[in-house]
Coordinates of C-alpha atoms in Angstrom, one line a residue:
X1 CA 96.7 58.2 59.4
X2 CA 94.6 58.6 62.5
X3 CA 93.6 56.9 65.7
X4 CA 90.2 57.2 67.5
X5 CA 88.7 55.7 70.6
X6 CA 85.0 56.0 71.5
X7 CA 82.2 57.5 69.3
X8 CA 82.3 60.8 71.1
X9 CA 79.3 63.0 71.9
X10 CA 78.0 65.2 69.1
X11 CA 79.3 68.8 68.9
X12 CA 75.8 70.1 70.0
X13 CA 76.7 68.6 73.4
X14 CA 79.1 71.5 73.7
X15 CA 77.2 74.7 73.2
X16 CA 80.1 77.0 74.4
X17 CA 83.5 77.3 72.9
X18 CA 86.6 79.5 73.2
X19 CA 90.0 79.6 71.5
X20 CA 92.5 79.6 74.4
X21 CA 95.6 80.7 72.6
X22 CA 96.5 83.6 70.3
X23 CA 97.5 81.3 67.4
X24 CA 94.2 79.4 67.3
X25 CA 95.9 76.1 68.0
X26 CA 93.9 75.2 71.2
X27 CA 90.1 75.2 71.2
X28 CA 88.0 74.3 74.2
X29 CA 84.3 73.3 73.8
X30 CA 82.1 72.7 76.8
X31 CA 78.6 72.2 78.1
X32 CA 76.8 71.3 81.3
X33 CA 75.4 67.8 81.6
X34 CA 73.3 67.5 84.7
X35 CA 75.7 67.6 87.7
X36 CA 78.7 67.2 85.4
X37 CA 80.6 69.3 82.9
X38 CA 81.5 67.9 79.5
X39 CA 84.6 69.2 77.9
X40 CA 86.2 68.7 74.5
X41 CA 89.8 69.8 73.6
X42 CA 90.8 70.3 69.9
X43 CA 94.6 71.0 69.8
X44 CA 97.1 71.3 67.0
X45 CA 99.5 68.7 68.3
X46 CA 100.3 65.0 68.1
X47 CA 101.7 65.1 71.6
X48 CA 100.1 65.5 75.0
X49 CA 97.4 68.1 75.8
X50 CA 97.1 69.6 79.3
X51 CA 94.1 71.4 80.7
X52 CA 93.5 72.7 84.3
X53 CA 91.6 74.9 86.7
X54 CA 93.6 77.2 88.9
X55 CA 92.7 79.8 91.5
X56 CA 95.5 82.2 90.4
X57 CA 95.8 81.4 86.7
X58 CA 99.3 79.9 87.5
X59 CA 100.5 76.4 88.0
X60 CA 100.5 76.4 91.8
X61 CA 97.6 74.5 93.6
X62 CA 95.9 73.7 90.3
X63 CA 93.6 70.9 89.3
X64 CA 95.0 69.4 86.0
X65 CA 94.1 66.7 83.5
X66 CA 96.6 65.5 80.9
X67 CA 95.8 63.3 77.9
X68 CA 96.6 62.3 74.4
X69 CA 96.9 59.4 72.0
X70 CA 100.1 57.4 72.0
X71 CA 100.7 54.7 69.3
X72 CA 97.0 54.5 68.8
X73 CA 96.2 54.1 72.6
X74 CA 94.3 57.0 74.3
X75 CA 95.3 58.1 77.8
X76 CA 93.9 60.6 80.3
X77 CA 95.2 61.2 83.7
X78 CA 93.9 63.4 86.6
X79 CA 96.7 65.3 88.3
X80 CA 97.1 68.2 90.8
X81 CA 99.9 70.5 91.8
X82 CA 100.9 71.7 95.2
X83 CA 101.8 75.3 96.1
X84 CA 105.4 74.7 94.7
X85 CA 103.9 73.7 91.3
X86 CA 104.9 70.0 91.7
X87 CA 102.7 67.8 89.6
X88 CA 101.3 64.7 91.3
X89 CA 98.9 62.0 90.1
X90 CA 95.5 62.4 91.8
X91 CA 94.6 59.2 93.8
X92 CA 91.0 59.9 93.0
X93 CA 90.6 60.0 89.2
X94 CA 87.6 62.2 88.5
X95 CA 88.1 63.1 84.8
X96 CA 86.5 60.4 82.5
X97 CA 87.6 60.0 78.9
X98 CA 84.7 59.6 76.5
X99 CA 86.5 60.0 73.1
X100 CA 90.0 60.4 71.8
X101 CA 91.3 61.0 68.3
X102 CA 94.6 61.8 66.7
X103 CA 95.2 62.6 63.0
X104 CA 98.2 64.0 61.1
X105 CA 97.8 67.5 62.7
X106 CA 95.4 67.4 65.7
X107 CA 94.5 65.6 68.9
X108 CA 90.9 65.7 70.1
X109 CA 89.9 64.6 73.6
X110 CA 86.4 64.6 75.0
X111 CA 85.9 63.9 78.7
X112 CA 83.6 64.9 81.7
X113 CA 83.9 65.6 85.3
X114 CA 81.4 66.2 88.2
X115 CA 81.0 69.9 89.1
X116 CA 81.7 69.1 92.8
X117 CA 83.8 66.0 93.4
X118 CA 84.5 64.9 97.0
X119 CA 88.2 65.4 96.3
X120 CA 90.2 68.1 98.0
X121 CA 92.7 68.1 95.1
X122 CA 90.0 69.2 92.7
X123 CA 88.5 72.6 92.2
X124 CA 84.7 72.9 92.4
X125 CA 83.1 74.3 89.3
X126 CA 80.7 77.1 90.2
X127 CA 79.0 80.1 88.5
X128 CA 82.1 82.1 89.5
X129 CA 84.9 83.0 87.0
X130 CA 87.2 80.0 86.4
X131 CA 90.8 80.6 85.5
X132 CA 91.5 77.8 82.9
X133 CA 95.1 76.9 82.3
X134 CA 96.2 75.1 79.2
X135 CA 99.4 73.5 77.7
X136 CA 100.5 71.2 74.9
X137 CA 103.6 69.5 73.7
X138 CA 104.7 67.9 70.4
X139 CA 105.6 64.7 72.3
X140 CA 103.4 62.4 74.3
X141 CA 103.7 62.1 78.1
X142 CA 105.2 58.7 78.1
X143 CA 107.9 59.2 75.4
X144 CA 110.3 61.2 77.6
X145 CA 108.7 61.3 81.0
X146 CA 107.5 64.7 81.9
X147 CA 108.1 67.0 78.9
X148 CA 108.3 70.7 79.5
X149 CA 105.7 72.5 77.4
X150 CA 107.8 75.6 76.8
X151 CA 105.9 78.5 75.4
X152 CA 102.8 76.4 74.5
X153 CA 100.9 77.3 77.6
X154 CA 98.7 80.0 79.0
X155 CA 95.7 81.0 81.0
X156 CA 92.2 82.3 80.2
X157 CA 89.3 83.3 82.4
X158 CA 85.9 81.9 81.5
X159 CA 82.6 81.4 83.0
X160 CA 81.9 77.6 82.5
X161 CA 78.4 77.6 84.0
X162 CA 76.9 80.5 82.2
X163 CA 73.3 79.4 81.4
X164 CA 72.3 78.7 77.9
X165 CA 70.4 81.5 76.2
X166 CA 67.7 81.1 73.5
X167 CA 69.5 82.1 70.3
X168 CA 67.2 83.9 67.8
X169 CA 68.6 84.0 64.3
X170 CA 69.8 87.5 63.5
X171 CA 71.3 86.8 60.1
X172 CA 68.8 88.9 58.1
X173 CA 68.4 91.8 60.6
X174 CA 69.9 95.2 60.1
X175 CA 72.8 96.4 62.2
X176 CA 75.1 99.4 62.8
X177 CA 78.8 99.4 63.9
X178 CA 80.5 101.5 66.5
X179 CA 84.1 101.1 65.7
X180 CA 87.3 103.0 66.5
X181 CA 89.0 104.6 63.5
X182 CA 92.8 104.0 63.3
X183 CA 93.4 104.4 67.0
X184 CA 97.2 104.4 67.7
X185 CA 97.6 102.1 70.7
X186 CA 100.5 103.4 72.9
X187 CA 103.5 101.2 73.7
X188 CA 102.4 100.9 77.3
X189 CA 100.9 98.1 79.4
X190 CA 97.3 99.4 79.7
X191 CA 95.4 102.1 77.7
X192 CA 91.8 103.0 78.0
X193 CA 90.5 104.7 74.9
X194 CA 87.2 106.5 74.8
X195 CA 85.3 107.5 71.7
X196 CA 81.8 109.2 71.5
X197 CA 79.3 108.0 69.0
X198 CA 75.8 109.0 68.0
X199 CA 73.1 106.3 67.6
X200 CA 72.1 106.4 63.9
X201 CA 68.5 105.3 64.5
X202 CA 66.7 108.4 65.7
X203 CA 63.2 108.8 64.3
X204 CA 61.4 105.5 65.0
X205 CA 61.5 103.0 67.8
X206 CA 63.5 99.8 67.3
X207 CA 64.9 97.2 69.6
X208 CA 68.6 96.1 69.7
X209 CA 68.4 92.4 70.1
X210 CA 72.1 91.5 70.1
X211 CA 75.5 93.2 70.6
X212 CA 78.6 91.5 69.1
X213 CA 82.3 92.4 69.5
X214 CA 84.1 93.3 66.3
X215 CA 87.7 92.6 67.1
X216 CA 90.3 93.5 64.5
X217 CA 92.0 90.3 63.2
X218 CA 95.2 89.7 65.1
X219 CA 94.1 91.9 68.0
X220 CA 92.2 89.2 69.9
X221 CA 94.7 89.5 72.8
X222 CA 95.2 93.3 72.6
X223 CA 91.5 94.3 73.0
X224 CA 90.8 93.5 76.6
X225 CA 87.3 94.8 77.2
X226 CA 84.8 97.2 75.7
X227 CA 82.2 99.1 77.7
X228 CA 79.4 101.1 76.2
X229 CA 78.0 104.0 78.3
X230 CA 74.8 106.1 77.8
X231 CA 75.7 109.8 77.8
X232 CA 73.6 112.9 78.5
X233 CA 71.2 113.6 75.6
X234 CA 71.9 117.4 76.0
X235 CA 75.2 117.0 74.1
X236 CA 75.7 118.2 70.5
X237 CA 77.6 116.7 67.5
X238 CA 80.8 118.6 68.3
X239 CA 81.6 115.8 70.8
X240 CA 81.9 113.3 68.0
X241 CA 85.0 114.7 66.4
X242 CA 87.7 112.8 68.2
X243 CA 88.6 110.1 70.7
X244 CA 90.8 110.5 73.7
X245 CA 92.4 108.5 76.5
X246 CA 89.8 107.9 79.2
X247 CA 90.4 108.9 82.8
X248 CA 92.9 111.5 81.6
X249 CA 93.2 115.0 83.1
X250 CA 92.7 116.4 79.5
X251 CA 89.8 114.3 78.5
X252 CA 86.7 116.2 77.2
X253 CA 84.1 117.2 79.9
X254 CA 81.4 115.5 77.8
X255 CA 82.9 112.1 78.7
X256 CA 81.9 112.8 82.4
X257 CA 78.2 112.7 81.4
X258 CA 78.5 109.1 80.3
X259 CA 77.9 107.1 83.5
X260 CA 75.3 104.3 82.8
X261 CA 76.8 101.1 81.3
X262 CA 74.4 99.7 78.7
X263 CA 76.7 97.0 77.4
X264 CA 79.9 95.2 78.5
X265 CA 82.1 92.8 76.7
X266 CA 85.3 91.2 78.0
X267 CA 88.1 89.1 76.4
X268 CA 86.8 85.6 76.3
X269 CA 83.3 86.8 76.1
X270 CA 80.9 86.2 73.3
X271 CA 78.2 88.6 72.1
X272 CA 75.3 89.5 74.3
X273 CA 71.8 88.4 73.2
X274 CA 68.7 89.9 74.9
X275 CA 66.0 87.4 75.9
X276 CA 63.3 87.0 73.2
X277 CA 60.7 89.2 75.0
X278 CA 63.2 92.1 75.7
X279 CA 65.2 94.6 73.6
X280 CA 67.3 97.7 74.1
X281 CA 65.1 100.5 72.8
X282 CA 66.7 103.0 70.4
X283 CA 65.1 105.7 68.2
X284 CA 62.9 107.6 70.7
X285 CA 63.4 110.7 72.8
X286 CA 63.8 108.5 75.9
X287 CA 66.5 106.4 74.4
X288 CA 70.3 106.7 74.3
X289 CA 71.4 109.2 71.6
X290 CA 75.1 109.7 72.4
X291 CA 77.1 106.8 73.7
X292 CA 80.7 106.5 74.8
X293 CA 82.7 103.4 73.9
X294 CA 85.6 102.6 76.2
X295 CA 88.1 100.1 74.9
X296 CA 90.8 98.7 77.3
X297 CA 94.0 97.8 75.3
X298 CA 96.3 95.4 77.0
X299 CA 99.9 95.6 75.6
X300 CA 102.2 94.0 78.1
X301 CA 105.0 93.5 75.6
X302 CA 104.9 97.3 74.8
X303 CA 104.6 96.6 71.1
X304 CA 105.0 99.9 69.1
X305 CA 103.0 101.0 66.0
X306 CA 99.8 99.2 66.7
X307 CA 96.7 100.7 65.0
X308 CA 93.3 99.4 66.1
X309 CA 89.8 99.5 64.5
X310 CA 87.9 97.3 66.9
X311 CA 84.4 98.0 68.3
X312 CA 80.9 96.7 68.6
X313 CA 78.0 95.7 66.2
X314 CA 74.5 96.4 67.4
X315 CA 71.9 94.2 65.6
X316 CA 68.4 95.7 65.8
X317 CA 64.9 95.0 64.6
X318 CA 61.8 97.1 63.7
X319 CA 59.7 94.1 65.0
X320 CA 59.2 95.4 68.6
X321 CA 59.5 93.1 71.5
X322 CA 57.2 93.2 74.5
X323 CA 59.5 95.0 76.9
X324 CA 62.2 97.7 76.9
X325 CA 65.4 96.8 78.8
X326 CA 66.8 99.1 81.4
X327 CA 70.0 99.3 83.4
X328 CA 70.4 100.2 87.1
X329 CA 73.8 100.9 88.5
X330 CA 73.7 99.6 92.1
X331 CA 76.4 99.6 94.8
X332 CA 78.9 102.1 96.2
X333 CA 78.8 105.6 94.7
X334 CA 82.3 106.1 93.3
X335 CA 84.0 108.6 95.6
X336 CA 86.9 109.1 98.1
X337 CA 84.4 108.3 100.9
X338 CA 85.0 104.7 99.8
X339 CA 88.5 103.7 100.9
X340 CA 90.5 100.6 101.8
X341 CA 93.5 100.5 104.2
X342 CA 96.8 99.1 102.9
X343 CA 98.2 95.7 103.8
X344 CA 94.8 94.0 104.2
X345 CA 94.4 90.4 103.0
X346 CA 90.7 90.9 103.1
X347 CA 88.6 94.0 103.4
X348 CA 84.8 94.1 102.7
X349 CA 82.9 97.1 101.3
X350 CA 79.2 97.2 100.9
X351 CA 77.1 99.4 98.6
X352 CA 73.4 99.7 99.3
X353 CA 70.5 100.0 96.9
X354 CA 68.3 101.0 99.8
X355 CA 64.8 100.0 100.6
X356 CA 63.9 103.7 100.6
X357 CA 65.1 104.3 97.0
X358 CA 63.4 101.2 95.6
X359 CA 60.3 102.0 97.6
X360 CA 60.0 105.5 96.1
X361 CA 61.1 104.7 92.5
X362 CA 59.3 101.3 92.1
X363 CA 56.3 102.6 94.1
X364 CA 55.8 105.4 91.6
X365 CA 56.7 103.7 88.4
X366 CA 56.2 99.9 88.8
X367 CA 54.5 98.7 92.0
X368 CA 54.4 95.2 90.5
X369 CA 58.2 95.1 90.4
X370 CA 60.9 94.7 87.7
X371 CA 62.4 91.5 86.3
X372 CA 66.2 91.3 86.4
X373 CA 67.6 89.0 83.8
X374 CA 71.4 89.7 83.8
X375 CA 74.0 91.2 86.1
X376 CA 77.5 92.6 85.6
X377 CA 79.6 92.7 88.8
X378 CA 82.4 95.4 88.6
X379 CA 85.5 96.2 90.7
X380 CA 89.1 97.1 89.9
X381 CA 92.5 95.5 90.5
X382 CA 92.2 94.9 94.3
X383 CA 88.8 93.1 93.8
X384 CA 88.8 89.4 94.7
X385 CA 85.1 88.5 95.1
X386 CA 81.7 90.2 94.6
X387 CA 78.3 89.2 95.7
X388 CA 74.9 90.7 95.0
X389 CA 72.7 90.1 98.0
X390 CA 68.9 90.5 97.8
X391 CA 66.5 91.0 100.7
X392 CA 62.7 91.0 100.5
X393 CA 60.9 92.5 103.5
X394 CA 64.1 92.0 105.4
X395 CA 64.3 88.3 104.6
X396 CA 67.4 87.3 102.6
X397 CA 66.8 85.6 99.3
X398 CA 69.2 83.5 97.2
X399 CA 72.2 85.6 95.9
X400 CA 71.2 87.5 92.8
X401 CA 74.7 87.0 91.3
X402 CA 78.1 86.2 92.6
X403 CA 81.7 85.8 91.5
X404 CA 84.0 84.4 94.2
X405 CA 87.0 84.3 91.8
X406 CA 86.6 87.8 90.4
X407 CA 89.1 88.6 87.7
X408 CA 89.3 92.3 86.7
X409 CA 90.4 91.3 83.2
X410 CA 87.2 89.3 82.6
X411 CA 84.0 91.1 83.1
X412 CA 80.7 90.4 81.3
X413 CA 77.0 90.3 82.0
X414 CA 76.0 87.0 83.7
X415 CA 72.6 85.7 82.6
X416 CA 70.5 84.7 85.5
X417 CA 69.2 81.1 85.4
X418 CA 65.8 82.5 86.3
X419 CA 64.6 86.1 86.1
X420 CA 64.4 87.7 89.6
X421 CA 61.6 90.1 90.6
X422 CA 62.6 93.2 92.5
X423 CA 59.7 94.7 94.4
X424 CA 59.1 97.9 96.4
X425 CA 60.3 97.1 99.9
X426 CA 63.3 95.0 98.7
X427 CA 66.9 96.1 99.2
X428 CA 70.1 95.0 97.4
X429 CA 73.6 95.0 98.7
X430 CA 76.7 94.8 96.5
X431 CA 79.3 93.2 98.7
X432 CA 82.9 93.5 97.5
X433 CA 86.0 91.7 98.9
X434 CA 89.4 93.3 98.3
X435 CA 93.0 92.4 99.0
X436 CA 95.5 95.2 99.5
X437 CA 98.4 93.2 100.9
X438 CA 100.8 94.5 98.2
X439 CA 99.9 98.2 98.8
X440 CA 101.5 100.6 101.3
X441 CA 99.0 103.5 100.9
X442 CA 95.3 103.8 101.1
X443 CA 93.2 102.7 98.1
X444 CA 90.5 105.2 97.2
X445 CA 87.2 104.9 95.3
X446 CA 87.8 106.4 91.9
X447 CA 88.0 105.9 88.1
X448 CA 91.6 104.7 87.6
X449 CA 92.3 100.9 87.8
X450 CA 94.5 101.6 90.9
X451 CA 91.5 103.2 92.5
X452 CA 88.5 101.0 93.4
X453 CA 84.8 100.5 92.6
X454 CA 82.1 98.2 94.0
X455 CA 79.2 98.2 91.5
X456 CA 76.6 95.9 90.1
X457 CA 74.8 96.7 86.8
X458 CA 71.4 95.1 86.7
X459 CA 69.8 94.5 83.3
X460 CA 66.0 94.4 83.8
X461 CA 62.6 95.1 82.3
X462 CA 60.3 96.9 81.9
X463 CA 62.5 100.1 81.9
X464 CA 61.7 102.6 84.6
X465 CA 63.2 106.0 85.4
X466 CA 65.8 104.8 87.8
X467 CA 69.4 104.7 86.7
X468 CA 71.4 104.6 89.9
X469 CA 70.6 103.1 93.3
X470 CA 73.7 103.5 95.4
X471 CA 75.1 104.7 98.7
X472 CA 78.0 106.5 100.3
X473 CA 79.2 105.8 103.8
X474 CA 79.5 108.8 106.2
X475 CA 83.1 110.3 106.0
X476 CA 83.2 112.1 109.4
X477 CA 82.9 108.9 111.3
X478 CA 85.6 107.3 109.2
X479 CA 87.9 110.2 110.1
X480 CA 87.0 110.0 113.8
X481 CA 88.5 106.4 113.7
X482 CA 91.9 107.8 112.9
X483 CA 91.5 110.5 115.6
X484 CA 90.3 113.5 113.5
X485 CA 88.5 116.0 115.8
X486 CA 87.7 119.0 113.5
X487 CA 87.8 120.1 109.9
X488 CA 87.9 123.6 108.5
X489 CA 84.4 124.9 107.7
X490 CA 83.0 126.0 105.4
X491 CA 84.6 123.4 103.1
X492 CA 86.3 125.3 100.3
X493 CA 88.8 122.8 99.0
X494 CA 88.5 119.2 97.9
X495 CA 89.7 117.0 99.5
X496 CA 88.9 119.1 102.5
X497 CA 91.4 120.1 105.1
X498 CA 91.7 119.0 108.8
X499 CA 92.0 121.6 111.6
X500 CA 92.7 119.3 114.6
X501 CA 94.3 117.4 116.2
X502 CA 97.9 118.7 115.8
X503 CA 99.3 115.7 114.0
X504 CA 96.9 116.1 111.1
X505 CA 96.6 120.0 111.1
X506 CA 96.4 121.4 107.6
X507 CA 96.5 118.0 106.0
X508 CA 93.8 116.9 103.5
X509 CA 91.8 114.0 104.8
X510 CA 93.5 111.8 102.2
X511 CA 96.9 112.7 103.6
X512 CA 95.7 112.1 107.1
X513 CA 94.4 108.6 106.3
X514 CA 97.8 107.8 104.7
X515 CA 99.7 109.2 107.7
X516 CA 97.8 106.9 110.1
X517 CA 99.8 103.8 111.0
X518 CA 97.5 101.0 109.7
X519 CA 98.0 97.5 111.1
X520 CA 95.9 94.5 110.2
X521 CA 94.0 94.7 113.5
X522 CA 93.4 98.4 113.0
X523 CA 92.2 97.7 109.4
X524 CA 89.8 95.0 110.7
X525 CA 88.3 97.3 113.4
X526 CA 88.0 100.0 110.7
X527 CA 86.2 97.5 108.4
X528 CA 83.7 96.6 111.1
X529 CA 83.0 100.3 111.8
X530 CA 82.5 101.2 108.1
X531 CA 80.0 98.4 107.5
X532 CA 77.7 99.8 110.3
X533 CA 77.9 103.5 109.4
X534 CA 74.9 105.5 108.2
X535 CA 74.8 105.9 104.4
X536 CA 73.9 108.8 102.1
X537 CA 71.4 107.5 99.6
X538 CA 71.9 108.0 95.9
X539 CA 68.7 107.5 93.9
X540 CA 69.0 109.0 90.4
X541 CA 66.8 109.3 87.3
X542 CA 68.1 109.7 83.7
X543 CA 69.9 112.9 82.8
X544 CA 71.0 113.7 86.4
X545 CA 67.5 114.2 87.7
X546 CA 66.9 112.7 91.2
X547 CA 64.2 111.0 93.3
X548 CA 63.4 112.9 96.4
X549 CA 65.1 110.4 98.7
X550 CA 68.5 111.3 97.1
X551 CA 70.8 112.8 99.7
X552 CA 68.9 111.5 102.7
X553 CA 70.7 109.4 105.3
X554 CA 69.7 105.8 106.0
X555 CA 70.9 103.1 108.3
X556 CA 72.3 99.9 106.6
X557 CA 70.0 96.9 107.4
X558 CA 71.0 94.4 110.1
X559 CA 72.3 91.5 108.1
X560 CA 74.2 88.3 108.7
X561 CA 77.9 88.6 108.0
X562 CA 79.6 86.9 106.3
X563 CA 77.0 85.6 103.8
X564 CA 76.3 81.9 104.5
X565 CA 76.9 80.0 101.3
X566 CA 74.6 77.1 100.4
X567 CA 76.2 73.8 101.2
X568 CA 77.5 72.0 98.1
X569 CA 76.5 68.4 97.5
X570 CA 79.5 66.7 96.0
X571 CA 79.5 63.4 94.2
X572 CA 82.7 61.4 93.8
X573 CA 82.5 59.7 90.5
X574 CA 85.2 57.3 91.5
X575 CA 84.1 56.1 94.9
X576 CA 80.3 56.6 95.4
X577 CA 79.8 53.4 97.5
X578 CA 82.9 53.6 99.6
X579 CA 82.7 54.6 103.2
X580 CA 84.6 57.7 104.2
X581 CA 87.0 55.6 106.2
X582 CA 87.8 53.3 103.3
X583 CA 88.2 56.3 101.0
X584 CA 90.7 57.9 103.4
X585 CA 92.5 54.6 103.8
X586 CA 92.6 54.2 100.0
X587 CA 94.0 57.7 99.5
X588 CA 96.7 57.3 102.2
X589 CA 97.7 53.9 100.7
X590 CA 97.8 55.2 97.1
X591 CA 99.7 58.3 98.2
X592 CA 102.3 56.3 100.1
X593 CA 102.8 53.7 97.4
X594 CA 102.4 55.2 94.0
X595 CA 103.1 58.9 93.9
X596 CA 106.8 58.3 93.8
X597 CA 109.1 61.1 93.1
X598 CA 107.5 64.5 92.7
X599 CA 108.0 66.1 89.3
X600 CA 108.2 69.8 88.8
X601 CA 105.8 71.1 86.2
X602 CA 106.4 74.8 85.7

């Protein structure tokens, strides 16, 4: 027995898909259609299905659609919730049902929505991360009024507007796997596990064309993200013997040589496919030989006895592509000189890939410029938004990449819609927005997730000898802000010790910064100061060699702050011909007459 309405678009209209729950009962398929997004939900229920977009991943202030098939009749309703999670029918219905089907086990709904509606109750769909919320119930909406969906609900971060990529069949190509071997996952919330590997292809050049996650069955929600770093090629095979917790005081020193990210996968992410004309070169002396795989395990229920064998599959080909891919780490050099006061709803840090560094490295190696085709934006738990700003001869270009809804638990390379040329004379700024309202001590730049980072990883071609293009703000001027007059010289301890004034005497600069009484207005003044400070240039080659500009001081460019976002042209699908006045009248009238009693939807 089944009921269907509408013919429904073919599955090829939805090139992307993700299973939203751990049990595989809720699948979302989607694809862009001009200025709209087409969505298809396939859910193991004969009751209602809920889907929404939320700023926080919770039910408060969310944009929600609920639908199903009841007694053969399809229904789809646009709702929103207020900050108290009260569900209200949206006076402007922007989700349009195209197909509905129910059989003995599943409900399928296909519908579309404009990316930017003219409705304040809807969330705009952009290239930023979207926190999708989902729910379902075994009964339909109308059967017992508002049914509570119990445990059949959740949230998942996705990028709904990631551009399509040309898929080249890799079925017959050779591959090798980098997988953990029986890692005992501790019964704690978060574990970072690091394991060193040696690339097995060493004698002849090949190109990696695709990297796929290999997640152990049943561990889809345990394995949170995987990063692959290139390590120093001066290591020997003794480093391969065992894995260890990353960022741990006892971790092997060899791990510290692994700094360049060559691949990143995050929960919800698919494999990464290189463009048809580019590959990651392996097998020659200039290529990665030792790599470090970092796996972030997320075990919020503190489950004991978990053993994991997840990892990555690298698919490669002897048929060489035109260009070798390279990776440049840009942004703020990770150090204690990057710091964020406590209690700040917003604090902005900027890392500079300076004109001076790009001028020297590109001028020497590639005056015609490099082509960036994907970007990974990286911060830690206090990160809220990241933008990669691009300037050519001092003139600001379109953003290279951005994520205004940054989610630490969902980080993957974003493909650029169009490759971007970076030329000598350009400069790049990684702009990171943080919130430390829930913190009472300073947040410091560092490796742990409670520390912070502000980085962009640029995937580009052709590969040149530039692995890091970053900056560090001047620390002495930061300390002068809190009243430090003098430090003990020569510096023999780290962090160094303050000599005067009396209130900070013999304190480390970290303790002094924590002792200072930070208010929001002090934090704001400090933020304005830090953004104008001279920066120390980091401009590195592979294997810790440096360009001559490294260590020099440069002034950050004069730029417009904050970044002016491009105006969004919205199109209300419900009311294109109405005047604004009529629209407002209509909304007020509907709101007054039909919303009725608010219903809690938790």
